[in-house]
């Protein structure tokens, strides 16, 4: 099995391992989506399915983003803020409330508005303590502008910066999911390979 490297950064995991993990998570989420949409059960059942899926996605994020060799070396995730006083792991497009409100990426997935790959590669930012503190209340799980997802940070009072894992500064008010895929996911040696193999079929 060939080594997986990026510039002078070496990975301890190979691409086959990442692919096997990715396939497993995709299958679990698709199966849980079917369970969630079962019309014979009510809110309590759906809340439990949603909670389990959110835990699966958070573990996925830990394995693929937080523990990523490039992210660890550069002290960032998909995005960062130049301040690394904590390892705040933040879904820029919130997964949604664990209550019955139909908000967030999970509900978009349940309604077939996004694919499982779009769900898994939703933007994740390493936030610092001050930013984490202002993303409170409904801002934790509600994004009123899911197209320009960093507007949630702007609306919370954060003026920047936000940079990609490559170090490029972004415009929080105009950056969208197409920018995210083309400039953050595809150029990455692991995320880009998985996206091209599974999401673009």
PDB file of C-alpha atoms in Angstrom:
ATOM      1  CA  UNK A   1       0.000   0.000   0.000  1.00  0.00           C
ATOM      2  CA  UNK A   2       1.541   3.315  -1.102  1.00  0.00           C
ATOM      3  CA  UNK A   3       2.163   6.109   1.370  1.00  0.00           C
ATOM      4  CA  UNK A   4      -0.223   9.040   1.511  1.00  0.00           C
ATOM      5  CA  UNK A   5       1.655  12.351   1.600  1.00  0.00           C
ATOM      6  CA  UNK A   6       0.995  16.050   1.027  1.00  0.00           C
ATOM      7  CA  UNK A   7       4.061  18.205   0.465  1.00  0.00           C
ATOM      8  CA  UNK A   8       6.255  17.308   3.463  1.00  0.00           C
ATOM      9  CA  UNK A   9       3.339  16.001   5.579  1.00  0.00           C
ATOM     10  CA  UNK A  10       3.107  12.216   5.906  1.00  0.00           C
ATOM     11  CA  UNK A  11      -0.052  10.298   6.785  1.00  0.00           C
ATOM     12  CA  UNK A  12      -0.005   7.301   9.113  1.00  0.00           C
ATOM     13  CA  UNK A  13      -3.215   6.007   7.491  1.00  0.00           C
ATOM     14  CA  UNK A  14      -3.543   4.942   3.862  1.00  0.00           C
ATOM     15  CA  UNK A  15      -6.296   5.827   1.395  1.00  0.00           C
ATOM     16  CA  UNK A  16      -7.803   2.331   1.461  1.00  0.00           C
ATOM     17  CA  UNK A  17      -8.384   2.652   5.219  1.00  0.00           C
ATOM     18  CA  UNK A  18     -10.112   6.000   4.710  1.00  0.00           C
ATOM     19  CA  UNK A  19     -12.276   4.567   1.938  1.00  0.00           C
ATOM     20  CA  UNK A  20     -13.412   1.610   4.070  1.00  0.00           C
ATOM     21  CA  UNK A  21     -14.316   3.934   6.954  1.00  0.00           C
ATOM     22  CA  UNK A  22     -16.127   6.270   4.588  1.00  0.00           C
ATOM     23  CA  UNK A  23     -18.168   3.486   2.988  1.00  0.00           C
ATOM     24  CA  UNK A  24     -19.220   2.206   6.422  1.00  0.00           C
ATOM     25  CA  UNK A  25     -20.404   5.627   7.622  1.00  0.00           C
ATOM     26  CA  UNK A  26     -22.253   6.336   4.373  1.00  0.00           C
ATOM     27  CA  UNK A  27     -24.141   3.039   4.667  1.00  0.00           C
ATOM     28  CA  UNK A  28     -25.024   3.604   8.320  1.00  0.00           C
ATOM     29  CA  UNK A  29     -26.390   7.089   7.613  1.00  0.00           C
ATOM     30  CA  UNK A  30     -28.434   5.923   4.619  1.00  0.00           C
ATOM     31  CA  UNK A  31     -29.916   3.101   6.690  1.00  0.00           C
ATOM     32  CA  UNK A  32     -30.739   5.473   9.543  1.00  0.00           C
ATOM     33  CA  UNK A  33     -32.384   7.840   7.092  1.00  0.00           C
ATOM     34  CA  UNK A  34     -34.781   5.057   6.116  1.00  0.00           C
ATOM     35  CA  UNK A  35     -35.470   4.357   9.793  1.00  0.00           C
ATOM     36  CA  UNK A  36     -36.056   8.048  10.525  1.00  0.00           C
ATOM     37  CA  UNK A  37     -38.583   8.380   7.699  1.00  0.00           C
ATOM     38  CA  UNK A  38     -40.620   5.371   8.896  1.00  0.00           C
ATOM     39  CA  UNK A  39     -44.157   6.834   9.126  1.00  0.00           C
ATOM     40  CA  UNK A  40     -45.252   4.467  11.923  1.00  0.00           C
ATOM     41  CA  UNK A  41     -43.204   6.144  14.668  1.00  0.00           C
ATOM     42  CA  UNK A  42     -43.399   9.534  16.359  1.00  0.00           C
ATOM     43  CA  UNK A  43     -41.159  12.343  17.614  1.00  0.00           C
ATOM     44  CA  UNK A  44     -39.449  10.430  20.434  1.00  0.00           C
ATOM     45  CA  UNK A  45     -38.354   7.726  17.977  1.00  0.00           C
ATOM     46  CA  UNK A  46     -37.120  10.307  15.458  1.00  0.00           C
ATOM     47  CA  UNK A  47     -35.196  12.251  18.105  1.00  0.00           C
ATOM     48  CA  UNK A  48     -33.321   9.105  19.084  1.00  0.00           C
ATOM     49  CA  UNK A  49     -32.433   8.285  15.462  1.00  0.00           C
ATOM     50  CA  UNK A  50     -31.296  11.878  14.897  1.00  0.00           C
ATOM     51  CA  UNK A  51     -29.176  11.869  18.064  1.00  0.00           C
ATOM     52  CA  UNK A  52     -27.460   8.626  17.024  1.00  0.00           C
ATOM     53  CA  UNK A  53     -26.764   9.998  13.559  1.00  0.00           C
ATOM     54  CA  UNK A  54     -25.306  13.210  14.964  1.00  0.00           C
ATOM     55  CA  UNK A  55     -22.935  11.157  17.124  1.00  0.00           C
ATOM     56  CA  UNK A  56     -21.878   9.139  14.072  1.00  0.00           C
ATOM     57  CA  UNK A  57     -21.182  12.334  12.120  1.00  0.00           C
ATOM     58  CA  UNK A  58     -19.206  13.847  15.002  1.00  0.00           C
ATOM     59  CA  UNK A  59     -17.058  10.707  15.194  1.00  0.00           C
ATOM     60  CA  UNK A  60     -16.609  10.912  11.426  1.00  0.00           C
ATOM     61  CA  UNK A  61     -15.483  14.523  11.829  1.00  0.00           C
ATOM     62  CA  UNK A  62     -13.007  13.566  14.508  1.00  0.00           C
ATOM     63  CA  UNK A  63     -11.476  10.816  12.370  1.00  0.00           C
ATOM     64  CA  UNK A  64     -11.453  12.608   8.996  1.00  0.00           C
ATOM     65  CA  UNK A  65     -10.982  16.260   9.961  1.00  0.00           C
ATOM     66  CA  UNK A  66      -9.691  16.688  13.517  1.00  0.00           C
ATOM     67  CA  UNK A  67      -7.170  13.830  13.223  1.00  0.00           C
ATOM     68  CA  UNK A  68      -6.229  14.655   9.631  1.00  0.00           C
ATOM     69  CA  UNK A  69      -2.440  14.939   9.243  1.00  0.00           C
ATOM     70  CA  UNK A  70      -2.584  18.274   7.414  1.00  0.00           C
ATOM     71  CA  UNK A  71      -5.104  19.722   9.860  1.00  0.00           C
ATOM     72  CA  UNK A  72      -2.994  18.653  12.842  1.00  0.00           C
ATOM     73  CA  UNK A  73       0.175  20.091  11.338  1.00  0.00           C
ATOM     74  CA  UNK A  74      -1.448  23.414  10.429  1.00  0.00           C
ATOM     75  CA  UNK A  75      -3.624  23.566  13.582  1.00  0.00           C
ATOM     76  CA  UNK A  76      -6.842  23.946  11.629  1.00  0.00           C
ATOM     77  CA  UNK A  77      -9.711  21.832  10.250  1.00  0.00           C
ATOM     78  CA  UNK A  78     -11.389  22.534   6.915  1.00  0.00           C
ATOM     79  CA  UNK A  79     -11.321  26.135   8.104  1.00  0.00           C
ATOM     80  CA  UNK A  80      -9.605  28.010  10.898  1.00  0.00           C
ATOM     81  CA  UNK A  81      -9.400  31.478  12.423  1.00  0.00           C
ATOM     82  CA  UNK A  82      -5.638  31.925  13.011  1.00  0.00           C
ATOM     83  CA  UNK A  83      -6.272  31.606  16.769  1.00  0.00           C
ATOM     84  CA  UNK A  84      -5.598  28.161  18.220  1.00  0.00           C
ATOM     85  CA  UNK A  85      -6.296  28.623  21.921  1.00  0.00           C
ATOM     86  CA  UNK A  86      -8.690  25.680  21.803  1.00  0.00           C
ATOM     87  CA  UNK A  87      -9.687  22.794  19.534  1.00  0.00           C
ATOM     88  CA  UNK A  88     -13.247  24.021  19.163  1.00  0.00           C
ATOM     89  CA  UNK A  89     -14.867  21.723  16.590  1.00  0.00           C
ATOM     90  CA  UNK A  90     -17.739  23.608  14.968  1.00  0.00           C
ATOM     91  CA  UNK A  91     -20.132  22.544  12.213  1.00  0.00           C
ATOM     92  CA  UNK A  92     -20.528  25.776  10.244  1.00  0.00           C
ATOM     93  CA  UNK A  93     -23.778  24.384   8.854  1.00  0.00           C
ATOM     94  CA  UNK A  94     -25.295  23.019  12.098  1.00  0.00           C
ATOM     95  CA  UNK A  95     -26.593  19.474  12.142  1.00  0.00           C
ATOM     96  CA  UNK A  96     -29.771  20.801  13.806  1.00  0.00           C
ATOM     97  CA  UNK A  97     -31.554  20.707  17.099  1.00  0.00           C
ATOM     98  CA  UNK A  98     -31.974  17.364  18.851  1.00  0.00           C
ATOM     99  CA  UNK A  99     -35.598  18.406  19.449  1.00  0.00           C
ATOM    100  CA  UNK A 100     -38.398  18.058  16.923  1.00  0.00           C
ATOM    101  CA  UNK A 101     -37.629  21.338  15.091  1.00  0.00           C
ATOM    102  CA  UNK A 102     -36.852  20.706  11.451  1.00  0.00           C
ATOM    103  CA  UNK A 103     -33.598  22.661  11.220  1.00  0.00           C
ATOM    104  CA  UNK A 104     -30.090  21.875  10.087  1.00  0.00           C
ATOM    105  CA  UNK A 105     -28.215  19.572   7.746  1.00  0.00           C
ATOM    106  CA  UNK A 106     -29.722  16.350   9.051  1.00  0.00           C
ATOM    107  CA  UNK A 107     -33.213  17.513   8.190  1.00  0.00           C
ATOM    108  CA  UNK A 108     -32.025  18.529   4.731  1.00  0.00           C
ATOM    109  CA  UNK A 109     -30.697  14.978   4.364  1.00  0.00           C
ATOM    110  CA  UNK A 110     -33.958  13.430   5.565  1.00  0.00           C
ATOM    111  CA  UNK A 111     -35.849  15.487   2.948  1.00  0.00           C
ATOM    112  CA  UNK A 112     -33.444  14.544   0.121  1.00  0.00           C
ATOM    113  CA  UNK A 113     -32.333  18.174  -0.247  1.00  0.00           C
ATOM    114  CA  UNK A 114     -28.686  17.122   0.141  1.00  0.00           C
ATOM    115  CA  UNK A 115     -26.858  13.841  -0.464  1.00  0.00           C
ATOM    116  CA  UNK A 116     -25.068  11.772   2.147  1.00  0.00           C
ATOM    117  CA  UNK A 117     -21.732  13.004   0.748  1.00  0.00           C
ATOM    118  CA  UNK A 118     -22.813  16.638   1.036  1.00  0.00           C
ATOM    119  CA  UNK A 119     -23.831  15.908   4.610  1.00  0.00           C
ATOM    120  CA  UNK A 120     -20.506  14.299   5.523  1.00  0.00           C
ATOM    121  CA  UNK A 121     -18.419  16.993   3.847  1.00  0.00           C
ATOM    122  CA  UNK A 122     -20.358  19.857   5.385  1.00  0.00           C
ATOM    123  CA  UNK A 123     -17.948  22.631   6.431  1.00  0.00           C
ATOM    124  CA  UNK A 124     -16.162  22.331   9.773  1.00  0.00           C
ATOM    125  CA  UNK A 125     -14.204  25.159  11.385  1.00  0.00           C
ATOM    126  CA  UNK A 126     -11.716  25.197  14.235  1.00  0.00           C
ATOM    127  CA  UNK A 127     -13.084  28.010  16.402  1.00  0.00           C
ATOM    128  CA  UNK A 128     -11.378  29.801  19.272  1.00  0.00           C
ATOM    129  CA  UNK A 129     -12.852  30.409  22.709  1.00  0.00           C
ATOM    130  CA  UNK A 130     -14.251  33.880  21.988  1.00  0.00           C
ATOM    131  CA  UNK A 131     -16.003  32.782  18.783  1.00  0.00           C
ATOM    132  CA  UNK A 132     -17.348  29.671  20.469  1.00  0.00           C
ATOM    133  CA  UNK A 133     -18.858  31.846  23.206  1.00  0.00           C
ATOM    134  CA  UNK A 134     -20.793  34.087  20.803  1.00  0.00           C
ATOM    135  CA  UNK A 135     -22.238  31.163  18.842  1.00  0.00           C
ATOM    136  CA  UNK A 136     -24.864  30.528  21.490  1.00  0.00           C
ATOM    137  CA  UNK A 137     -28.610  30.030  21.699  1.00  0.00           C
ATOM    138  CA  UNK A 138     -30.316  29.376  18.381  1.00  0.00           C
ATOM    139  CA  UNK A 139     -27.055  30.154  16.594  1.00  0.00           C
ATOM    140  CA  UNK A 140     -25.822  26.768  17.844  1.00  0.00           C
ATOM    141  CA  UNK A 141     -28.265  24.835  15.657  1.00  0.00           C
ATOM    142  CA  UNK A 142     -29.968  27.347  13.346  1.00  0.00           C
ATOM    143  CA  UNK A 143     -28.466  28.816  10.175  1.00  0.00           C
ATOM    144  CA  UNK A 144     -30.818  31.284   8.506  1.00  0.00           C
ATOM    145  CA  UNK A 145     -28.655  31.456   5.371  1.00  0.00           C
ATOM    146  CA  UNK A 146     -27.546  27.879   4.581  1.00  0.00           C
ATOM    147  CA  UNK A 147     -26.311  28.946   1.125  1.00  0.00           C
ATOM    148  CA  UNK A 148     -23.770  31.449   2.507  1.00  0.00           C
ATOM    149  CA  UNK A 149     -23.160  29.498   5.684  1.00  0.00           C
ATOM    150  CA  UNK A 150     -20.513  31.770   7.247  1.00  0.00           C
ATOM    151  CA  UNK A 151     -23.136  34.516   7.526  1.00  0.00           C
ATOM    152  CA  UNK A 152     -24.062  32.786  10.778  1.00  0.00           C
ATOM    153  CA  UNK A 153     -20.690  33.956  12.130  1.00  0.00           C
ATOM    154  CA  UNK A 154     -21.239  37.475  10.749  1.00  0.00           C
ATOM    155  CA  UNK A 155     -24.703  37.636  12.315  1.00  0.00           C
ATOM    156  CA  UNK A 156     -23.205  36.555  15.635  1.00  0.00           C
ATOM    157  CA  UNK A 157     -20.831  39.542  15.499  1.00  0.00           C
ATOM    158  CA  UNK A 158     -17.638  37.869  14.274  1.00  0.00           C
ATOM    159  CA  UNK A 159     -15.679  39.951  11.738  1.00  0.00           C
ATOM    160  CA  UNK A 160     -13.026  37.348  10.855  1.00  0.00           C
ATOM    161  CA  UNK A 161     -10.680  36.137   9.693  1.00  0.00           C
ATOM    162  CA  UNK A 162     -11.653  32.702   8.448  1.00  0.00           C
ATOM    163  CA  UNK A 163      -9.125  30.815   6.333  1.00  0.00           C
ATOM    164  CA  UNK A 164      -9.192  27.512   4.479  1.00  0.00           C
ATOM    165  CA  UNK A 165      -6.815  24.700   5.451  1.00  0.00           C
ATOM    166  CA  UNK A 166      -4.571  25.944   2.626  1.00  0.00           C
ATOM    167  CA  UNK A 167      -4.352  29.365   4.275  1.00  0.00           C
ATOM    168  CA  UNK A 168      -6.605  31.273   1.856  1.00  0.00           C
ATOM    169  CA  UNK A 169      -8.718  34.028   3.399  1.00  0.00           C
ATOM    170  CA  UNK A 170     -12.439  33.827   2.576  1.00  0.00           C
ATOM    171  CA  UNK A 171     -15.237  36.379   2.307  1.00  0.00           C
ATOM    172  CA  UNK A 172     -17.714  35.144   4.906  1.00  0.00           C
ATOM    173  CA  UNK A 173     -20.670  36.916   3.285  1.00  0.00           C
ATOM    174  CA  UNK A 174     -20.266  35.436  -0.205  1.00  0.00           C
ATOM    175  CA  UNK A 175     -18.541  32.071   0.330  1.00  0.00           C
ATOM    176  CA  UNK A 176     -20.889  29.221  -0.617  1.00  0.00           C
ATOM    177  CA  UNK A 177     -20.975  25.425  -0.882  1.00  0.00           C
ATOM    178  CA  UNK A 178     -19.608  25.431  -4.433  1.00  0.00           C
ATOM    179  CA  UNK A 179     -16.570  27.380  -3.193  1.00  0.00           C
ATOM    180  CA  UNK A 180     -16.303  24.936  -0.311  1.00  0.00           C
ATOM    181  CA  UNK A 181     -16.182  21.880  -2.565  1.00  0.00           C
ATOM    182  CA  UNK A 182     -13.945  23.340  -5.279  1.00  0.00           C
ATOM    183  CA  UNK A 183     -11.448  25.118  -3.025  1.00  0.00           C
ATOM    184  CA  UNK A 184     -11.453  23.122   0.213  1.00  0.00           C
ATOM    185  CA  UNK A 185     -12.590  19.542  -0.451  1.00  0.00           C
ATOM    186  CA  UNK A 186     -11.287  18.710  -3.931  1.00  0.00           C
ATOM    187  CA  UNK A 187      -7.698  19.980  -3.422  1.00  0.00           C
ATOM    188  CA  UNK A 188      -7.254  17.876  -0.267  1.00  0.00           C
ATOM    189  CA  UNK A 189      -5.490  14.510  -0.825  1.00  0.00           C
ATOM    190  CA  UNK A 190      -7.995  12.513   1.261  1.00  0.00           C
ATOM    191  CA  UNK A 191     -11.249  14.466   1.122  1.00  0.00           C
ATOM    192  CA  UNK A 192     -10.835  15.191  -2.586  1.00  0.00           C
ATOM    193  CA  UNK A 193     -10.192  11.548  -3.415  1.00  0.00           C
ATOM    194  CA  UNK A 194     -13.292  10.427  -1.511  1.00  0.00           C
ATOM    195  CA  UNK A 195     -15.467  13.158  -3.009  1.00  0.00           C
ATOM    196  CA  UNK A 196     -14.389  12.330  -6.567  1.00  0.00           C
ATOM    197  CA  UNK A 197     -14.880   8.592  -6.035  1.00  0.00           C
ATOM    198  CA  UNK A 198     -18.228   8.605  -4.238  1.00  0.00           C
ATOM    199  CA  UNK A 199     -20.009  11.950  -4.640  1.00  0.00           C
ATOM    200  CA  UNK A 200     -19.331  12.470  -8.353  1.00  0.00           C
ATOM    201  CA  UNK A 201     -20.492   9.049  -9.577  1.00  0.00           C
TER     202      UNK A 201
END
